[in-house]
């Protein structure tokens, strides 16, 4: 298998796992005795949720959502919609939205509105990565954060580029040549 | 909020951002306010700053700037002045790299230059 086009490893597997265990410890303490539902968004949050929940020492319920992606001029955009809704009822329960990354905050803002409308007892966010440089949606209730990262295109540990590299156990910065090649191809195709 | 049909954007990057905001149900206004920055001796406004977007849900102004360094430098200077004069107004600049990375995230062609 060819090596992924990674310019540098931003967060090693060891560093990620250590931080995930720390977050799990904080969550286990804070939510002890609570009816906690951890919700993640497919597909990016998959690995973080899996590792986080296995490091918790309290009973929790997990659930998943999926939403449509913005496609610009490439397809029918309309407005964001749920492709997969929760299976669990969350009214009156404690809900933690588990995200791979909060960037502009637009996705999280939409999800928070959708979840809040169901009247949970408590609703907050646990994100592995946060990048504040491009934040548009301010005021998100980010209660747990793994790492603040710089403005670079990162992949791995759930994060993709054109659906690739999610399965890397670390988080790396995608090489410029990979992005340049894609932009050139897009321009020619367009 | 759907994009008002009579809005004429100065640049395609602004139209793209408006579509992204529409997609996520974020209300926006296009260049709704001009902030005076400099006045002449007669009190007439000689320089002002009109951020591209206002997002009422977040009480936030957004300005897009893209590739030309001369424009970036000028806008940075205006932004500094604006923050001095209007410290309570929240404004954020999206630089070219920010916007290109945002478009790349959505798998779109980063065409924004001005």
Tab-separated table of C-alpha atoms in Angstrom:
chain	number	residue	atom	x	y	z
A	1	UNK	CA	0.000	0.000	0.000
A	2	UNK	CA	1.479	3.411	-0.913
A	3	UNK	CA	2.368	5.756	1.935
A	4	UNK	CA	-0.307	8.373	2.629
A	5	UNK	CA	0.641	11.895	1.452
A	6	UNK	CA	1.310	13.274	4.906
A	7	UNK	CA	3.544	16.326	5.304
A	8	UNK	CA	3.967	15.903	9.040
A	9	UNK	CA	2.439	13.960	11.877
A	10	UNK	CA	0.629	16.485	14.027
A	11	UNK	CA	-0.571	14.112	16.756
A	12	UNK	CA	0.927	10.693	17.236
A	13	UNK	CA	-1.178	7.673	18.055
A	14	UNK	CA	0.290	7.590	21.560
A	15	UNK	CA	-0.490	11.234	22.203
A	16	UNK	CA	-4.054	10.855	20.976
A	17	UNK	CA	-4.685	7.778	23.092
A	18	UNK	CA	-3.236	9.404	26.196
A	19	UNK	CA	-5.473	12.440	25.769
A	20	UNK	CA	-8.515	10.281	25.044
A	21	UNK	CA	-7.944	8.439	28.343
A	22	UNK	CA	-7.651	11.771	30.161
A	23	UNK	CA	-10.916	13.000	28.660
A	24	UNK	CA	-12.606	9.729	29.507
A	25	UNK	CA	-11.513	10.119	33.113
A	26	UNK	CA	-12.977	13.615	33.315
A	27	UNK	CA	-16.237	12.494	31.737
A	28	UNK	CA	-16.503	9.442	33.973
A	29	UNK	CA	-16.218	11.657	37.035
A	30	UNK	CA	-18.541	14.398	35.823
A	31	UNK	CA	-21.313	12.089	34.635
A	32	UNK	CA	-21.196	9.440	37.351
A	33	UNK	CA	-24.727	8.466	38.271
A	34	UNK	CA	-26.187	10.253	35.230
A	35	UNK	CA	-28.058	8.774	32.306
A	36	UNK	CA	-25.491	9.677	29.649
A	37	UNK	CA	-25.965	9.341	25.909
A	38	UNK	CA	-22.932	9.877	23.728
A	39	UNK	CA	-23.853	10.920	20.214
A	40	UNK	CA	-21.444	11.153	17.335
A	41	UNK	CA	-21.714	12.164	13.725
A	42	UNK	CA	-20.820	9.699	11.053
A	43	UNK	CA	-18.288	9.229	9.784
A	44	UNK	CA	-15.607	11.417	11.322
A	45	UNK	CA	-16.375	10.807	14.966
A	46	UNK	CA	-16.349	7.041	14.703
A	47	UNK	CA	-12.839	6.299	15.975
A	48	UNK	CA	-12.890	8.928	18.704
A	49	UNK	CA	-16.206	7.663	20.042
A	50	UNK	CA	-15.012	4.068	19.963
A	51	UNK	CA	-11.830	4.803	21.910
A	52	UNK	CA	-13.435	7.306	24.259
A	53	UNK	CA	-16.289	5.052	25.301
A	54	UNK	CA	-14.007	2.085	25.884
A	55	UNK	CA	-11.960	4.216	28.273
A	56	UNK	CA	-15.003	5.303	30.300
A	57	UNK	CA	-15.769	3.518	33.559
A	58	UNK	CA	-19.439	4.485	33.729
A	59	UNK	CA	-22.368	2.931	31.864
A	60	UNK	CA	-23.333	4.923	28.781
A	61	UNK	CA	-25.522	4.657	25.738
A	62	UNK	CA	-24.098	5.459	22.308
A	63	UNK	CA	-25.924	6.624	19.236
A	64	UNK	CA	-25.159	8.009	15.805
A	65	UNK	CA	-26.352	10.712	13.459
A	66	UNK	CA	-25.451	11.449	9.862
A	67	UNK	CA	-26.138	14.636	7.960
A	68	UNK	CA	-25.998	15.625	4.317
A	69	UNK	CA	-22.892	17.399	3.059
A	70	UNK	CA	-22.653	20.740	1.380
A	71	UNK	CA	-21.923	20.192	-2.296
A	72	UNK	CA	-21.806	23.713	-3.661
A	73	UNK	CA	-22.472	23.758	-7.361
A	74	UNK	CA	-21.787	20.049	-7.683
A	75	UNK	CA	-25.183	18.830	-6.760
A	76	UNK	CA	-28.443	19.616	-5.053
A	77	UNK	CA	-27.477	21.593	-1.984
A	78	UNK	CA	-30.635	22.968	-0.452
A	79	UNK	CA	-30.268	22.857	3.267
A	80	UNK	CA	-28.584	20.464	5.608
A	81	UNK	CA	-30.726	17.486	6.607
A	82	UNK	CA	-30.438	14.427	8.778
A	83	UNK	CA	-29.606	11.323	6.783
A	84	UNK	CA	-29.612	9.168	9.882
A	85	UNK	CA	-31.441	10.235	12.997
A	86	UNK	CA	-30.913	8.991	16.537
A	87	UNK	CA	-32.392	5.665	17.529
A	88	UNK	CA	-32.530	6.733	21.174
A	89	UNK	CA	-34.945	9.135	22.795
A	90	UNK	CA	-32.874	11.804	24.526
A	91	UNK	CA	-35.552	13.846	26.265
A	92	UNK	CA	-34.579	14.357	29.884
A	93	UNK	CA	-31.233	12.609	29.429
A	94	UNK	CA	-27.680	13.923	29.557
A	95	UNK	CA	-26.255	14.172	26.055
A	96	UNK	CA	-22.672	14.634	24.998
A	97	UNK	CA	-22.073	15.315	21.322
A	98	UNK	CA	-18.759	13.682	20.446
A	99	UNK	CA	-17.056	15.384	17.513
A	100	UNK	CA	-13.798	14.709	15.708
A	101	UNK	CA	-13.244	18.418	15.050
A	102	UNK	CA	-14.936	21.749	15.585
A	103	UNK	CA	-13.803	24.093	12.853
A	104	UNK	CA	-16.249	26.720	11.572
A	105	UNK	CA	-18.717	25.289	14.057
A	106	UNK	CA	-21.487	25.313	11.446
A	107	UNK	CA	-22.089	21.571	11.588
A	108	UNK	CA	-22.001	21.509	15.378
A	109	UNK	CA	-24.311	24.506	15.525
A	110	UNK	CA	-26.857	22.708	13.366
A	111	UNK	CA	-26.579	19.523	15.425
A	112	UNK	CA	-26.939	21.398	18.688
A	113	UNK	CA	-30.153	22.986	17.428
A	114	UNK	CA	-31.459	19.595	16.324
A	115	UNK	CA	-30.580	17.968	19.659
A	116	UNK	CA	-31.721	20.842	21.849
A	117	UNK	CA	-35.163	20.697	20.247
A	118	UNK	CA	-35.610	17.277	21.887
A	119	UNK	CA	-35.263	18.774	25.328
A	120	UNK	CA	-32.377	16.844	26.866
A	121	UNK	CA	-31.594	17.432	30.529
A	122	UNK	CA	-28.126	18.603	29.547
A	123	UNK	CA	-26.329	19.043	26.250
A	124	UNK	CA	-22.629	19.670	25.696
A	125	UNK	CA	-19.830	18.933	23.269
A	126	UNK	CA	-16.705	16.819	23.565
A	127	UNK	CA	-14.403	17.411	20.616
A	128	UNK	CA	-11.067	15.800	19.997
A	129	UNK	CA	-9.809	18.716	17.923
A	130	UNK	CA	-10.651	22.373	17.895
A	131	UNK	CA	-9.537	24.952	15.387
A	132	UNK	CA	-10.654	28.447	16.266
A	133	UNK	CA	-9.127	30.352	13.333
A	134	UNK	CA	-12.151	29.827	11.099
A	135	UNK	CA	-14.846	29.789	13.777
A	136	UNK	CA	-18.111	31.298	12.619
A	137	UNK	CA	-20.602	29.752	15.032
A	138	UNK	CA	-19.556	31.186	18.378
A	139	UNK	CA	-20.875	30.167	21.756
A	140	UNK	CA	-20.876	26.407	21.310
A	141	UNK	CA	-20.922	24.565	24.662
A	142	UNK	CA	-17.570	22.816	24.250
A	143	UNK	CA	-17.091	21.167	27.630
A	144	UNK	CA	-14.226	18.826	26.692
A	145	UNK	CA	-11.483	19.418	24.153
A	146	UNK	CA	-8.587	17.192	23.214
A	147	UNK	CA	-6.303	19.490	21.252
A	148	UNK	CA	-6.256	22.942	19.671
A	149	UNK	CA	-4.774	22.594	16.202
A	150	UNK	CA	-3.412	25.087	13.670
A	151	UNK	CA	-5.064	25.984	10.384
A	152	UNK	CA	-3.896	23.101	8.231
A	153	UNK	CA	-5.706	20.373	6.348
A	154	UNK	CA	-5.509	17.366	8.669
A	155	UNK	CA	-6.464	13.756	8.099
A	156	UNK	CA	-6.467	10.559	10.110
A	157	UNK	CA	-8.239	9.186	13.170
A	158	UNK	CA	-11.596	9.715	11.483
A	159	UNK	CA	-10.746	12.804	9.468
A	160	UNK	CA	-10.752	12.321	5.731
A	161	UNK	CA	-9.800	13.816	2.450
A	162	UNK	CA	-12.227	12.635	-0.198
A	163	UNK	CA	-13.165	9.769	2.117
A	164	UNK	CA	-9.565	8.535	2.407
A	165	UNK	CA	-7.149	8.338	5.357
A	166	UNK	CA	-9.774	8.089	8.093
A	167	UNK	CA	-8.173	4.853	9.267
A	168	UNK	CA	-4.750	6.326	10.002
A	169	UNK	CA	-4.088	5.852	13.730
A	170	UNK	CA	-2.489	9.293	13.963
A	171	UNK	CA	-3.478	12.782	12.768
A	172	UNK	CA	-1.311	14.286	10.067
A	173	UNK	CA	-1.178	17.324	7.853
A	174	UNK	CA	-1.989	16.470	4.272
A	175	UNK	CA	0.897	17.230	1.929
A	176	UNK	CA	0.572	20.324	-0.216
A	177	UNK	CA	1.187	18.327	-3.372
A	178	UNK	CA	-1.901	16.216	-2.662
A	179	UNK	CA	-4.058	19.324	-2.385
A	180	UNK	CA	-2.410	21.008	-5.374
A	181	UNK	CA	-2.933	17.910	-7.533
A	182	UNK	CA	-6.556	17.809	-6.543
A	183	UNK	CA	-7.065	21.497	-7.286
A	184	UNK	CA	-5.393	21.142	-10.683
A	185	UNK	CA	-7.556	18.131	-11.511
A	186	UNK	CA	-10.669	19.974	-10.344
A	187	UNK	CA	-9.812	23.005	-12.469
A	188	UNK	CA	-9.237	20.851	-15.563
A	189	UNK	CA	-12.429	18.930	-14.955
A	190	UNK	CA	-14.365	22.144	-14.357
B	1	UNK	CA	-32.790	31.952	5.340
B	2	UNK	CA	-32.679	31.618	1.573
B	3	UNK	CA	-30.371	33.920	-0.305
B	4	UNK	CA	-32.274	37.062	-1.325
B	5	UNK	CA	-32.525	37.068	-5.134
B	6	UNK	CA	-31.530	40.716	-5.465
B	7	UNK	CA	-28.182	40.434	-3.686
B	8	UNK	CA	-25.307	41.188	-6.044
B	9	UNK	CA	-22.094	39.859	-4.590
B	10	UNK	CA	-18.834	41.590	-5.412
B	11	UNK	CA	-17.042	38.256	-5.732
B	12	UNK	CA	-17.822	34.605	-6.283
B	13	UNK	CA	-16.254	33.687	-2.928
B	14	UNK	CA	-18.902	35.765	-1.177
B	15	UNK	CA	-21.680	34.015	-3.082
B	16	UNK	CA	-20.174	30.651	-2.116
B	17	UNK	CA	-20.004	31.588	1.555
B	18	UNK	CA	-23.621	32.766	1.400
B	19	UNK	CA	-24.644	29.377	-0.011
B	20	UNK	CA	-22.724	27.594	2.765
B	21	UNK	CA	-24.460	29.709	5.404
B	22	UNK	CA	-27.839	29.050	3.778
B	23	UNK	CA	-27.087	25.336	3.805
B	24	UNK	CA	-26.570	25.361	7.564
B	25	UNK	CA	-29.540	27.624	8.214
B	26	UNK	CA	-27.423	30.552	9.387
B	27	UNK	CA	-29.058	33.930	8.790
B	28	UNK	CA	-26.893	36.537	7.082
B	29	UNK	CA	-26.994	40.078	5.753
B	30	UNK	CA	-24.711	41.276	2.969
B	31	UNK	CA	-22.746	44.462	3.643
B	32	UNK	CA	-25.462	45.871	5.883
B	33	UNK	CA	-23.346	48.506	7.582
B	34	UNK	CA	-20.433	50.773	6.874
B	35	UNK	CA	-18.163	51.754	9.751
B	36	UNK	CA	-16.464	55.167	9.375
B	37	UNK	CA	-12.739	54.920	10.121
B	38	UNK	CA	-11.260	58.285	9.173
B	39	UNK	CA	-12.667	61.800	8.883
B	40	UNK	CA	-11.279	64.933	7.291
B	41	UNK	CA	-11.049	68.275	9.052
B	42	UNK	CA	-14.593	69.072	8.018
B	43	UNK	CA	-15.881	65.917	9.663
B	44	UNK	CA	-16.567	64.142	6.395
B	45	UNK	CA	-15.877	60.419	6.292
B	46	UNK	CA	-12.864	59.723	4.103
B	47	UNK	CA	-12.384	56.057	4.902
B	48	UNK	CA	-14.783	53.386	6.024
B	49	UNK	CA	-15.010	49.630	6.348
B	50	UNK	CA	-18.005	47.580	5.200
B	51	UNK	CA	-17.627	43.957	6.276
B	52	UNK	CA	-19.046	41.517	3.729
B	53	UNK	CA	-21.485	39.745	6.037
B	54	UNK	CA	-23.299	40.213	9.286
B	55	UNK	CA	-24.553	37.096	11.054
B	56	UNK	CA	-27.277	38.205	13.480
B	57	UNK	CA	-27.430	34.820	15.217
B	58	UNK	CA	-23.841	35.249	16.375
B	59	UNK	CA	-23.686	39.050	16.342
B	60	UNK	CA	-20.624	38.677	14.145
B	61	UNK	CA	-19.318	40.502	11.074
B	62	UNK	CA	-17.317	38.512	8.530
B	63	UNK	CA	-14.929	39.854	5.947
B	64	UNK	CA	-13.529	37.677	3.182
B	65	UNK	CA	-10.164	38.430	1.721
B	66	UNK	CA	-8.274	36.203	-0.576
B	67	UNK	CA	-5.031	36.202	-2.489
B	68	UNK	CA	-3.695	39.690	-3.137
B	69	UNK	CA	-1.288	40.603	-0.344
B	70	UNK	CA	-1.757	44.334	-0.928
B	71	UNK	CA	-5.466	43.970	-0.214
B	72	UNK	CA	-4.820	41.754	2.805
B	73	UNK	CA	-2.433	44.328	4.271
B	74	UNK	CA	-4.946	47.111	3.664
B	75	UNK	CA	-7.779	45.154	5.223
B	76	UNK	CA	-5.666	44.202	8.218
B	77	UNK	CA	-4.957	47.877	8.790
B	78	UNK	CA	-8.656	48.718	8.495
B	79	UNK	CA	-9.529	45.904	10.859
B	80	UNK	CA	-7.076	47.172	13.468
B	81	UNK	CA	-8.533	50.658	13.181
B	82	UNK	CA	-12.049	49.328	13.387
B	83	UNK	CA	-11.256	47.427	16.568
B	84	UNK	CA	-9.852	50.600	18.078
B	85	UNK	CA	-12.937	52.637	17.212
B	86	UNK	CA	-15.609	49.977	17.716
B	87	UNK	CA	-14.286	47.619	20.403
B	88	UNK	CA	-17.721	46.147	21.044
B	89	UNK	CA	-18.285	45.107	17.429
B	90	UNK	CA	-17.193	41.554	16.719
B	91	UNK	CA	-15.590	41.154	13.301
B	92	UNK	CA	-13.548	38.343	11.843
B	93	UNK	CA	-11.500	38.127	8.650
B	94	UNK	CA	-11.437	34.992	6.575
B	95	UNK	CA	-8.095	34.963	4.803
B	96	UNK	CA	-7.495	33.287	1.457
B	97	UNK	CA	-5.963	30.202	3.010
B	98	UNK	CA	-8.867	29.882	5.455
B	99	UNK	CA	-11.374	30.030	2.652
B	100	UNK	CA	-9.466	27.703	0.321
B	101	UNK	CA	-9.177	25.142	3.110
B	102	UNK	CA	-12.881	25.524	3.804
B	103	UNK	CA	-13.687	24.869	0.158
B	104	UNK	CA	-11.304	21.931	0.082
B	105	UNK	CA	-13.123	20.505	3.084
B	106	UNK	CA	-16.324	20.626	1.053
B	107	UNK	CA	-14.483	19.182	-1.947
B	108	UNK	CA	-15.068	22.337	-3.975
B	109	UNK	CA	-12.766	24.093	-6.388
B	110	UNK	CA	-11.039	26.929	-4.568
B	111	UNK	CA	-11.610	29.635	-7.137
B	112	UNK	CA	-11.661	32.642	-4.862
B	113	UNK	CA	-9.178	35.337	-5.778
B	114	UNK	CA	-9.397	39.056	-5.738
